[in-house]
mmCIF file of C-alpha atoms and ligand atoms in Angstrom:
data_model
loop_
_atom_site.group_PDB
_atom_site.id
_atom_site.type_symbol
_atom_site.label_atom_id
_atom_site.label_comp_id
_atom_site.label_asym_id
_atom_site.label_seq_id
_atom_site.Cartn_x
_atom_site.Cartn_y
_atom_site.Cartn_z
ATOM 1 C CA MET A 214 0.000 0.000 0.000
ATOM 2 C CA MET A 215 1.311 3.456 -0.876
ATOM 3 C CA THR A 216 2.105 5.756 2.064
ATOM 4 C CA PRO A 217 -0.074 8.853 1.832
ATOM 5 C CA PRO A 218 1.939 12.025 1.216
ATOM 6 C CA PRO A 219 2.518 14.253 4.256
ATOM 7 C CA LEU A 220 0.262 17.161 4.922
ATOM 8 C CA GLY A 221 1.007 20.708 6.087
ATOM 9 C CA LEU A 222 -1.386 22.503 8.370
ATOM 10 C CA TYR A 223 -1.730 26.270 8.139
ATOM 11 C CA ILE A 224 -3.587 28.008 10.962
ATOM 12 C CA HIS A 225 -4.610 31.574 10.234
ATOM 13 C CA ILE A 226 -4.963 33.929 13.201
ATOM 14 C CA PRO A 227 -6.732 36.945 11.675
ATOM 15 C CA PHE A 228 -5.909 39.608 14.287
ATOM 16 C CA CYS A 229 -3.436 42.456 14.501
ATOM 17 C CA ARG A 230 -3.205 45.273 17.029
ATOM 18 C CA GLN A 231 -3.275 47.778 14.161
ATOM 19 C CA ARG A 232 -2.894 47.676 10.384
ATOM 20 C CA CYS A 233 0.537 48.473 8.907
ATOM 21 C CA ASP A 234 0.387 51.044 6.078
ATOM 22 C CA PHE A 235 1.405 48.550 3.360
ATOM 23 C CA CYS A 236 -0.789 45.620 4.410
ATOM 24 C CA ALA A 237 -3.726 44.431 2.325
ATOM 25 C CA PHE A 238 -4.326 41.097 4.086
ATOM 26 C CA TYR A 239 -7.696 40.193 5.467
ATOM 27 C CA LEU A 240 -7.537 40.915 9.190
ATOM 28 C CA GLU A 241 -9.503 42.144 12.181
ATOM 29 C CA ILE A 242 -8.260 44.535 14.834
ATOM 30 C CA TYR A 243 -7.565 42.536 18.007
ATOM 31 C CA ARG A 244 -10.146 42.612 20.810
ATOM 32 C CA GLU A 245 -9.960 40.127 23.634
ATOM 33 C CA SER A 246 -13.610 39.036 23.354
ATOM 34 C CA ARG A 247 -13.361 38.612 19.556
ATOM 35 C CA ALA A 248 -10.230 36.544 19.958
ATOM 36 C CA GLU A 249 -11.824 34.282 22.572
ATOM 37 C CA ALA A 250 -14.836 33.626 20.347
ATOM 38 C CA PHE A 251 -12.531 32.966 17.368
ATOM 39 C CA VAL A 252 -10.467 30.421 19.313
ATOM 40 C CA ARG A 253 -13.652 28.514 20.182
ATOM 41 C CA SER A 254 -14.656 28.393 16.485
ATOM 42 C CA LEU A 255 -11.156 27.384 15.425
ATOM 43 C CA MET A 256 -11.243 24.471 17.892
ATOM 44 C CA GLN A 257 -14.464 23.286 16.238
ATOM 45 C CA GLU A 258 -12.893 23.568 12.801
ATOM 46 C CA ILE A 259 -9.821 21.587 13.915
ATOM 47 C CA GLU A 260 -12.024 18.826 15.286
ATOM 48 C CA ARG A 261 -14.256 18.610 12.204
ATOM 49 C CA SER A 262 -11.344 18.741 9.739
ATOM 50 C CA GLY A 263 -9.204 16.329 11.715
ATOM 51 C CA GLN A 264 -11.828 13.615 11.598
ATOM 52 C CA ARG A 265 -11.434 13.459 7.805
ATOM 53 C CA HIS A 266 -7.665 13.495 7.650
ATOM 54 C CA VAL A 267 -6.966 11.085 10.465
ATOM 55 C CA ALA A 268 -9.314 8.703 8.711
ATOM 56 C CA ALA A 269 -7.124 9.138 5.621
ATOM 57 C CA ASN A 270 -4.058 8.408 7.790
ATOM 58 C CA ARG A 271 -2.191 11.502 6.647
ATOM 59 C CA PRO A 272 0.740 12.432 8.875
ATOM 60 C CA VAL A 273 1.224 16.161 9.408
ATOM 61 C CA GLN A 274 4.786 17.213 8.565
ATOM 62 C CA SER A 275 4.414 20.907 9.452
ATOM 63 C CA VAL A 276 2.120 23.231 11.345
ATOM 64 C CA TYR A 277 2.345 26.933 10.623
ATOM 65 C CA PHE A 278 0.611 29.605 12.715
ATOM 66 C CA GLY A 279 0.401 32.652 10.434
ATOM 67 C CA GLY A 280 -1.635 35.795 10.264
ATOM 68 C CA GLY A 281 -2.354 38.497 11.048
ATOM 69 C CA THR A 282 -0.292 38.287 14.186
ATOM 70 C CA PRO A 283 -0.657 34.900 15.904
ATOM 71 C CA THR A 284 1.059 36.193 19.041
ATOM 72 C CA VAL A 285 -1.701 38.697 19.793
ATOM 73 C CA LEU A 286 -3.289 35.555 21.211
ATOM 74 C CA THR A 287 -1.881 34.555 24.578
ATOM 75 C CA ALA A 288 0.642 31.736 24.695
ATOM 76 C CA THR A 289 -2.007 29.794 26.643
ATOM 77 C CA GLN A 290 -4.484 30.176 23.752
ATOM 78 C CA LEU A 291 -1.859 29.199 21.174
ATOM 79 C CA THR A 292 -0.799 26.124 23.129
ATOM 80 C CA ALA A 293 -4.462 25.138 23.596
ATOM 81 C CA ILE A 294 -4.917 25.326 19.806
ATOM 82 C CA LEU A 295 -1.816 23.191 19.339
ATOM 83 C CA SER A 296 -3.138 20.620 21.854
ATOM 84 C CA GLU A 297 -6.357 20.454 19.853
ATOM 85 C CA VAL A 298 -4.314 19.824 16.700
ATOM 86 C CA HIS A 299 -2.486 16.995 18.477
ATOM 87 C CA LYS A 300 -5.823 15.550 19.559
ATOM 88 C CA HIS A 301 -7.349 15.434 16.085
ATOM 89 C CA PHE A 302 -4.386 14.988 13.694
ATOM 90 C CA THR A 303 -1.378 12.689 13.634
ATOM 91 C CA LEU A 304 1.785 14.781 13.777
ATOM 92 C CA ALA A 305 5.037 13.320 12.447
ATOM 93 C CA SER A 306 7.646 12.912 15.188
ATOM 94 C CA ASP A 307 9.862 15.541 13.508
ATOM 95 C CA CYS A 308 6.981 17.891 12.705
ATOM 96 C CA GLU A 309 8.111 21.493 12.086
ATOM 97 C CA ILE A 310 5.873 23.803 14.122
ATOM 98 C CA THR A 311 6.256 27.519 13.351
ATOM 99 C CA VAL A 312 4.702 30.513 15.058
ATOM 100 C CA GLU A 313 4.871 33.906 13.339
ATOM 101 C CA ALA A 314 5.288 36.736 15.817
ATOM 102 C CA HIS A 315 5.450 40.479 15.888
ATOM 103 C CA PRO A 316 8.443 41.198 18.144
ATOM 104 C CA SER A 317 6.483 43.540 20.406
ATOM 105 C CA THR A 318 3.797 40.938 21.159
ATOM 106 C CA ILE A 319 5.910 38.300 22.887
ATOM 107 C CA SER A 320 7.361 37.814 26.354
ATOM 108 C CA GLU A 321 10.054 35.591 27.774
ATOM 109 C CA GLN A 322 7.427 33.626 29.665
ATOM 110 C CA GLY A 323 5.192 33.253 26.574
ATOM 111 C CA LEU A 324 8.111 32.038 24.463
ATOM 112 C CA GLY A 325 8.973 29.480 27.154
ATOM 113 C CA GLN A 326 5.392 28.226 27.103
ATOM 114 C CA LEU A 327 5.417 27.873 23.296
ATOM 115 C CA TYR A 328 8.735 26.038 23.365
ATOM 116 C CA ARG A 329 7.546 23.590 26.018
ATOM 117 C CA ALA A 330 4.353 22.985 24.008
ATOM 118 C CA GLY A 331 6.470 21.747 21.095
ATOM 119 C CA VAL A 332 6.809 24.820 18.843
ATOM 120 C CA THR A 333 10.083 24.291 16.959
ATOM 121 C CA ARG A 334 10.491 27.516 15.000
ATOM 122 C CA MET A 335 9.836 31.207 15.686
ATOM 123 C CA SER A 336 9.417 33.629 12.790
ATOM 124 C CA PHE A 337 9.705 37.293 13.749
ATOM 125 C CA GLY A 338 8.408 40.083 11.522
ATOM 126 C CA ALA A 339 11.342 42.470 11.878
ATOM 127 C CA GLU A 340 10.674 44.217 8.502
ATOM 128 C CA SER A 341 13.634 46.591 9.017
ATOM 129 C CA MET A 342 16.408 47.092 11.533
ATOM 130 C CA GLU A 343 16.137 50.897 11.291
ATOM 131 C CA ASP A 344 13.485 52.626 13.412
ATOM 132 C CA GLY A 345 12.993 55.366 10.789
ATOM 133 C CA ASP A 346 11.981 52.760 8.174
ATOM 134 C CA LEU A 347 9.433 51.228 10.553
ATOM 135 C CA ALA A 348 7.896 54.629 11.246
ATOM 136 C CA ARG A 349 7.639 55.423 7.518
ATOM 137 C CA ILE A 350 5.631 52.247 6.812
ATOM 138 C CA GLY A 351 3.376 52.669 9.842
ATOM 139 C CA ARG A 352 4.776 49.542 11.436
ATOM 140 C CA PRO A 353 4.358 49.581 15.218
ATOM 141 C CA GLY A 354 7.301 48.563 17.377
ATOM 142 C CA ALA A 355 11.026 49.246 17.508
ATOM 143 C CA VAL A 356 14.190 47.538 16.339
ATOM 144 C CA SER A 357 15.262 46.996 19.956
ATOM 145 C CA GLU A 358 12.182 44.758 20.370
ATOM 146 C CA THR A 359 13.352 42.496 17.536
ATOM 147 C CA VAL A 360 16.753 42.163 19.194
ATOM 148 C CA THR A 361 15.100 41.373 22.545
ATOM 149 C CA ALA A 362 12.696 38.904 20.901
ATOM 150 C CA VAL A 363 15.516 36.912 19.296
ATOM 151 C CA THR A 364 17.527 36.908 22.545
ATOM 152 C CA GLN A 365 14.517 35.772 24.553
ATOM 153 C CA ALA A 366 13.610 33.093 22.001
ATOM 154 C CA ARG A 367 17.122 31.649 22.271
ATOM 155 C CA ALA A 368 16.964 31.776 26.055
ATOM 156 C CA ALA A 369 13.658 29.886 25.875
ATOM 157 C CA GLY A 370 15.362 27.116 23.868
ATOM 158 C CA PHE A 371 14.581 27.983 20.233
ATOM 159 C CA THR A 372 17.412 27.278 17.821
ATOM 160 C CA ASN A 373 15.422 27.735 14.597
ATOM 161 C CA ILE A 374 14.594 31.425 14.165
ATOM 162 C CA ASN A 375 13.471 33.329 11.067
ATOM 163 C CA LEU A 376 13.469 37.071 10.481
ATOM 164 C CA ASP A 377 11.205 38.640 7.848
ATOM 165 C CA VAL A 378 12.566 41.847 6.330
ATOM 166 C CA MET A 379 11.464 44.073 3.469
ATOM 167 C CA TYR A 380 13.405 46.227 1.039
ATOM 168 C CA GLY A 381 12.494 49.162 -1.147
ATOM 169 C CA LEU A 382 10.799 50.930 1.782
ATOM 170 C CA PRO A 383 10.054 54.661 1.526
ATOM 171 C CA GLY A 384 13.207 56.607 2.328
ATOM 172 C CA GLN A 385 15.361 53.459 2.521
ATOM 173 C CA SER A 386 18.749 53.733 0.805
ATOM 174 C CA LEU A 387 21.027 50.933 -0.343
ATOM 175 C CA GLU A 388 23.289 51.723 2.619
ATOM 176 C CA SER A 389 20.485 51.585 5.169
ATOM 177 C CA TRP A 390 19.292 48.269 3.682
ATOM 178 C CA GLN A 391 22.821 46.918 4.040
ATOM 179 C CA ARG A 392 22.812 48.069 7.682
ATOM 180 C CA THR A 393 19.539 46.171 8.169
ATOM 181 C CA MET A 394 21.112 43.069 6.651
ATOM 182 C CA ALA A 395 24.231 43.423 8.828
ATOM 183 C CA ARG A 396 22.120 43.836 11.983
ATOM 184 C CA CYS A 397 20.065 40.781 11.057
ATOM 185 C CA LEU A 398 23.232 38.778 10.493
ATOM 186 C CA ALA A 399 24.539 39.876 13.896
ATOM 187 C CA LEU A 400 21.501 38.107 15.387
ATOM 188 C CA ALA A 401 22.483 34.890 13.527
ATOM 189 C CA PRO A 402 18.978 33.695 12.538
ATOM 190 C CA THR A 403 18.796 30.304 10.831
ATOM 191 C CA HIS A 404 16.509 31.712 8.131
ATOM 192 C CA LEU A 405 15.818 35.078 6.512
ATOM 193 C CA SER A 406 12.916 36.026 4.255
ATOM 194 C CA CYS A 407 13.646 39.176 2.242
ATOM 195 C CA TYR A 408 10.629 40.606 0.431
ATOM 196 C CA ALA A 409 10.542 43.504 -2.009
ATOM 197 C CA LEU A 410 7.900 45.985 -0.862
ATOM 198 C CA THR A 411 4.950 46.010 -3.240
ATOM 199 C CA VAL A 412 2.277 48.661 -3.145
ATOM 200 C CA GLU A 413 -1.125 47.019 -2.835
ATOM 201 C CA ALA A 414 -4.296 48.820 -3.872
ATOM 202 C CA ASN A 415 -6.483 50.277 -1.122
ATOM 203 C CA THR A 416 -3.701 50.504 1.448
ATOM 204 C CA LYS A 417 -2.644 53.575 3.380
ATOM 205 C CA LEU A 418 0.726 53.344 1.649
ATOM 206 C CA ALA A 419 -0.923 53.493 -1.808
ATOM 207 C CA ASP A 420 -2.893 56.513 -0.665
ATOM 208 C CA ASN A 421 0.229 58.196 0.759
ATOM 209 C CA ILE A 422 2.056 57.645 -2.525
ATOM 210 C CA HIS A 423 -0.901 58.966 -4.481
ATOM 211 C CA ARG A 424 -0.915 62.113 -2.321
ATOM 212 C CA GLN A 425 2.883 62.358 -2.673
ATOM 213 C CA ARG A 426 3.345 61.963 1.088
ATOM 214 C CA SER A 427 5.435 58.857 0.524
ATOM 215 C CA GLN A 428 7.821 57.603 -2.124
ATOM 216 C CA ALA A 429 6.917 54.713 -4.421
ATOM 217 C CA PRO A 430 9.464 51.852 -4.456
ATOM 218 C CA ASP A 431 12.221 52.378 -7.036
ATOM 219 C CA GLU A 432 12.544 49.169 -9.061
ATOM 220 C CA GLY A 433 16.194 49.787 -9.984
ATOM 221 C CA LEU A 434 17.097 50.338 -6.334
ATOM 222 C CA GLN A 435 15.162 47.210 -5.306
ATOM 223 C CA ILE A 436 17.234 45.200 -7.791
ATOM 224 C CA GLU A 437 20.449 46.559 -6.237
ATOM 225 C CA MET A 438 19.090 45.727 -2.771
ATOM 226 C CA ASP A 439 18.216 42.200 -3.860
ATOM 227 C CA GLU A 440 21.738 41.740 -5.209
ATOM 228 C CA ALA A 441 23.244 43.158 -2.003
ATOM 229 C CA ALA A 442 21.173 40.733 0.098
ATOM 230 C CA GLN A 443 22.253 37.788 -2.035
ATOM 231 C CA ARG A 444 25.900 38.805 -1.716
ATOM 232 C CA MET A 445 25.875 39.517 2.021
ATOM 233 C CA LEU A 446 23.833 36.455 2.954
ATOM 234 C CA GLY A 447 25.800 34.214 0.585
ATOM 235 C CA ASN A 448 29.067 35.391 2.163
ATOM 236 C CA ALA A 449 27.636 34.620 5.582
ATOM 237 C CA GLY A 450 26.848 31.012 4.594
ATOM 238 C CA TYR A 451 23.140 31.303 3.869
ATOM 239 C CA GLU A 452 21.772 29.449 0.892
ATOM 240 C CA ARG A 453 19.173 31.154 -1.264
ATOM 241 C CA TYR A 454 16.644 28.418 -1.929
ATOM 242 C CA GLU A 455 13.703 30.474 -3.182
ATOM 243 C CA ILE A 456 13.450 33.945 -4.638
ATOM 244 C CA SER A 457 12.792 35.583 -1.261
ATOM 245 C CA ASN A 458 14.141 32.955 1.123
ATOM 246 C CA TYR A 459 17.576 32.204 2.534
ATOM 247 C CA ALA A 460 18.539 29.569 5.066
ATOM 248 C CA GLN A 461 21.541 28.173 6.826
ATOM 249 C CA PRO A 462 22.136 24.619 5.582
ATOM 250 C CA GLY A 463 19.355 22.327 6.753
ATOM 251 C CA TYR A 464 17.006 25.153 7.804
ATOM 252 C CA ALA A 465 14.824 25.714 4.725
ATOM 253 C CA CYS A 466 11.231 26.119 5.890
ATOM 254 C CA ARG A 467 9.536 22.767 5.351
ATOM 255 C CA HIS A 468 6.083 24.244 5.457
ATOM 256 C CA ASN A 469 6.684 26.948 2.856
ATOM 257 C CA LEU A 470 8.422 24.422 0.601
ATOM 258 C CA LEU A 471 5.053 22.664 0.284
ATOM 259 C CA TYR A 472 3.709 25.717 -1.560
ATOM 260 C CA TRP A 473 6.462 25.612 -4.186
ATOM 261 C CA THR A 474 6.565 21.860 -4.667
ATOM 262 C CA SER A 475 2.832 21.144 -5.143
ATOM 263 C CA GLY A 476 2.729 19.695 -1.648
ATOM 264 C CA GLU A 477 -0.622 19.375 0.056
ATOM 265 C CA TYR A 478 -1.776 21.617 2.848
ATOM 266 C CA LEU A 479 -4.909 22.284 4.789
ATOM 267 C CA GLY A 480 -5.671 25.845 5.861
ATOM 268 C CA LEU A 481 -7.755 26.515 8.958
ATOM 269 C CA GLY A 482 -9.124 29.869 10.116
ATOM 270 C CA PRO A 483 -10.867 32.617 8.147
ATOM 271 C CA SER A 484 -9.417 33.231 4.643
ATOM 272 C CA ALA A 485 -7.011 30.248 4.917
ATOM 273 C CA GLN A 486 -6.354 28.431 1.628
ATOM 274 C CA SER A 487 -5.964 24.696 1.087
ATOM 275 C CA TYR A 488 -4.691 22.371 -1.632
ATOM 276 C CA LEU A 489 -5.650 18.737 -1.295
ATOM 277 C CA ASP A 490 -6.167 15.901 -3.761
ATOM 278 C CA GLY A 491 -5.872 18.232 -6.769
ATOM 279 C CA THR A 492 -8.458 20.659 -5.380
ATOM 280 C CA ARG A 493 -7.890 24.218 -4.209
ATOM 281 C CA PHE A 494 -10.334 25.598 -1.679
ATOM 282 C CA GLY A 495 -10.492 28.524 0.646
ATOM 283 C CA ASN A 496 -12.245 29.502 3.844
ATOM 284 C CA ILE A 497 -14.535 32.471 3.975
ATOM 285 C CA ALA A 498 -12.633 35.719 4.677
ATOM 286 C CA ASP A 499 -15.080 37.041 7.230
ATOM 287 C CA LEU A 500 -14.832 36.313 10.922
ATOM 288 C CA THR A 501 -18.561 36.531 11.642
ATOM 289 C CA ALA A 502 -19.539 34.287 8.723
ATOM 290 C CA TYR A 503 -16.744 31.883 9.739
ATOM 291 C CA LYS A 504 -18.146 31.597 13.269
ATOM 292 C CA ILE A 505 -21.753 31.224 12.064
ATOM 293 C CA SER A 506 -20.781 28.432 9.690
ATOM 294 C CA LEU A 507 -18.977 26.445 12.374
ATOM 295 C CA ALA A 508 -21.751 27.045 14.915
ATOM 296 C CA ALA A 509 -24.090 25.444 12.347
ATOM 297 C CA ASN A 510 -21.711 22.478 12.126
ATOM 298 C CA ARG A 511 -20.534 23.350 8.606
ATOM 299 C CA LEU A 512 -16.940 23.797 7.504
ATOM 300 C CA PRO A 513 -16.518 27.468 6.472
ATOM 301 C CA ILE A 514 -15.361 26.700 2.924
ATOM 302 C CA GLU A 515 -16.307 29.388 0.442
ATOM 303 C CA ASP A 516 -14.936 28.300 -2.898
ATOM 304 C CA ARG A 517 -13.542 25.145 -4.344
ATOM 305 C CA ALA A 518 -11.852 24.435 -7.675
ATOM 306 C CA ARG A 519 -10.834 21.018 -8.902
ATOM 307 C CA LEU A 520 -7.706 21.350 -11.059
ATOM 308 C CA SER A 521 -7.288 19.324 -14.213
ATOM 309 C CA GLU A 522 -3.965 17.516 -14.709
ATOM 310 C CA LYS A 523 -2.850 20.324 -17.014
ATOM 311 C CA GLU A 524 -3.716 22.940 -14.401
ATOM 312 C CA GLN A 525 -1.874 20.990 -11.698
ATOM 313 C CA LEU A 526 1.218 20.894 -13.907
ATOM 314 C CA ARG A 527 0.855 24.624 -14.698
ATOM 315 C CA ASP A 528 0.845 25.473 -10.977
ATOM 316 C CA ALA A 529 3.753 23.108 -10.303
ATOM 317 C CA VAL A 530 5.774 24.883 -13.027
ATOM 318 C CA ILE A 531 4.880 28.416 -12.002
ATOM 319 C CA PHE A 532 5.465 27.922 -8.264
ATOM 320 C CA GLY A 533 8.426 25.570 -8.774
ATOM 321 C CA LEU A 534 10.305 28.089 -10.908
ATOM 322 C CA ARG A 535 10.563 30.243 -7.778
ATOM 323 C CA LEU A 536 12.885 27.612 -6.313
ATOM 324 C CA ILE A 537 16.575 28.136 -6.966
ATOM 325 C CA ARG A 538 16.962 24.423 -7.760
ATOM 326 C CA GLY A 539 14.240 24.835 -10.405
ATOM 327 C CA ILE A 540 11.968 22.159 -11.820
ATOM 328 C CA PRO A 541 12.423 19.138 -14.086
ATOM 329 C CA SER A 542 12.869 20.491 -17.632
ATOM 330 C CA HIS A 543 10.388 17.984 -19.029
ATOM 331 C CA SER A 544 7.660 19.541 -16.816
ATOM 332 C CA LEU A 545 8.334 23.001 -18.247
ATOM 333 C CA HIS A 546 8.275 21.703 -21.831
ATOM 334 C CA GLN A 547 5.132 19.651 -21.232
ATOM 335 C CA HIS A 548 3.406 22.695 -19.714
ATOM 336 C CA ALA A 549 4.490 24.827 -22.701
ATOM 337 C CA ALA A 550 3.004 22.224 -25.057
ATOM 338 C CA ASN A 551 -0.243 22.004 -23.036
ATOM 339 C CA TYR A 552 -0.874 25.752 -23.082
ATOM 340 C CA GLY A 553 0.623 26.724 -26.461
ATOM 341 C CA HIS A 554 3.494 28.517 -24.690
ATOM 342 C CA ALA A 555 6.325 26.979 -26.740
ATOM 343 C CA ALA A 556 7.224 30.291 -28.428
ATOM 344 C CA ILE A 557 7.201 32.322 -25.233
ATOM 345 C CA THR A 558 9.205 29.619 -23.426
ATOM 346 C CA ALA A 559 11.786 29.591 -26.240
ATOM 347 C CA GLN A 560 11.980 33.365 -25.995
ATOM 348 C CA LEU A 561 12.538 33.222 -22.213
ATOM 349 C CA PHE A 562 15.448 30.830 -22.843
ATOM 350 C CA ALA A 563 16.803 33.041 -25.651
ATOM 351 C CA GLN A 564 16.657 36.084 -23.371
ATOM 352 C CA GLN A 565 18.468 34.034 -20.725
ATOM 353 C CA LEU A 566 15.666 34.645 -18.229
ATOM 354 C CA ILE A 567 15.282 30.876 -17.816
ATOM 355 C CA GLU A 568 18.292 28.587 -17.928
ATOM 356 C CA GLU A 569 18.562 24.827 -18.279
ATOM 357 C CA ASP A 570 21.246 22.414 -17.148
ATOM 358 C CA GLY A 571 20.002 19.265 -18.788
ATOM 359 C CA ALA A 572 17.510 17.818 -16.360
ATOM 360 C CA HIS A 573 16.486 21.050 -14.612
ATOM 361 C CA SER A 574 15.202 24.463 -15.647
ATOM 362 C CA ARG A 575 15.294 27.504 -13.410
ATOM 363 C CA LEU A 576 15.011 31.276 -13.501
ATOM 364 C CA SER A 577 18.382 32.884 -14.127
ATOM 365 C CA GLU A 578 19.591 35.635 -11.778
ATOM 366 C CA ARG A 579 18.054 38.185 -14.153
ATOM 367 C CA GLY A 580 14.935 36.068 -14.487
ATOM 368 C CA ARG A 581 14.462 36.065 -10.716
ATOM 369 C CA LEU A 582 14.193 39.846 -10.820
ATOM 370 C CA GLN A 583 11.229 39.500 -13.196
ATOM 371 C CA ALA A 584 9.683 36.415 -11.618
ATOM 372 C CA ASP A 585 6.132 37.759 -11.424
ATOM 373 C CA THR A 586 6.120 38.908 -15.054
ATOM 374 C CA ILE A 587 7.468 35.528 -16.206
ATOM 375 C CA ALA A 588 4.857 33.714 -14.116
ATOM 376 C CA GLY A 589 2.176 35.809 -15.837
ATOM 377 C CA GLN A 590 3.559 34.923 -19.274
ATOM 378 C CA LEU A 591 3.606 31.224 -18.493
ATOM 379 C CA TYR A 592 0.162 31.109 -16.879
HETATM 380 S S1 SF4 B 187 1.445 42.819 11.369
HETATM 381 FE FE1 SF4 B 187 1.481 41.736 9.376
HETATM 382 S S2 SF4 B 187 -0.632 41.085 9.017
HETATM 383 FE FE2 SF4 B 187 -0.674 42.620 10.673
HETATM 384 S S3 SF4 B 187 -1.098 44.546 9.654
HETATM 385 FE FE3 SF4 B 187 1.124 44.398 9.813
HETATM 386 S S4 SF4 B 187 1.779 43.369 7.903
HETATM 387 FE FE4 SF4 B 187 -0.438 43.086 8.077
#
C-alpha cells in the first residue's frame, strides 16, 4: 500500500493590534472578546477537519501559525490550539511547528510556554532594523524589540529562528538596507525572508504615494538591494533556496516548501487556503460568517476548484520556478506544449531569463528579478 503524502497545516490567526500602512491582508483589529470567540470556532474547525484526515491516515509534517499576528493571542491560547491539533491529527515525530510573531507581542514567559508545548520555529516580523523605516511604513514597534525577541527566544530554547525583512521601503537607501542586513546577520537567525515591498491597492501606503506623502518603491534600487542581500547572505553562509528565502544549511522552511513543490496543505481559520487531492479551496474571509458556519456544524469553505492535470502541472511549473533548484525540464516543456506557450518559453530561454542544465530548468539571476512577469507569461 502506498504511504499517503505528508500534509502541512496552516492556521490563520486573523488579528493584529493595528494595520501596517502597506498591508492588504484580510484581518480584524484585536479585541480580547473577539479573539476568545474565534479560538472557540477554530477548535471546532480543527475537530471537524481532523476527523477526515486522520481517517485518511495523513501524517502532518508541518504546522504553521500565520496571520495576522498569531502572538496577539496569549501563549495559553496558542498552546491550547496546538493541543487540539495533536488531539485530532497525527503529527510526524519531527513535525516542524512555526509561530509567526510580531516582536512587540511576545514575552520571555510566553516564548517558554510555546517552546515547552512543542513549537520548533519562531518567525519574527522584523521588517527593518532601522526605526525610521518602521515609522515610515506605519509599522508599530522598535528595532530593539526584535533584538530582545531573538535573545529571549534563544533563552527559551529555540534554535530555529526566522526574520522577515522588506526592502524598497520609503526613504530606505542601499546603505540603510545593508545596515539592516548586517544587523540581522549579527543576530544569527537560521533563516531570513527578504521581500521587495509592493504597493497594494487600497492601502494607506498606496494613498500616501498617491498624495505624494510617501515615495513609491524604485525598481532599480530594489534590484540593487536584492543583489546586495544575495551577496551579504551568501558570504555569511546562507543558501538562497527560493526567490525571497535564505537559510543556513538544513534550515529551509519545510512548510513553505510545500507551496512551491505542489505539496498538500490544509488551511484553517478565516481566509485560509488549502490544496488537497488536486483541489484548491479557501475559507470564507469574514470572521462573523466563519463563526456562524462552524456554529451550524458546517466547515466554512467558500470556494472550491478542482484542477485538471494540465492545471496541476501549470501550478507546479509556475510555483516551482521560484525555487533556486528549479523544476524538471520535461515539466516546463510539457506545460508549454499544453498551453501553447512553446514560443514564449523559447523566448525566455533566448533572453536568458530561464536557464537549463540538462535535467532542470530555473530562472536565471536576471529572471528572478522578473519572476512575477514571467509567471504571468507562463500562466
Ligand atoms: S502585522 Fe502583518 S498582518 Fe498585521 S497589519 Fe502588519 S503586515 Fe499586516
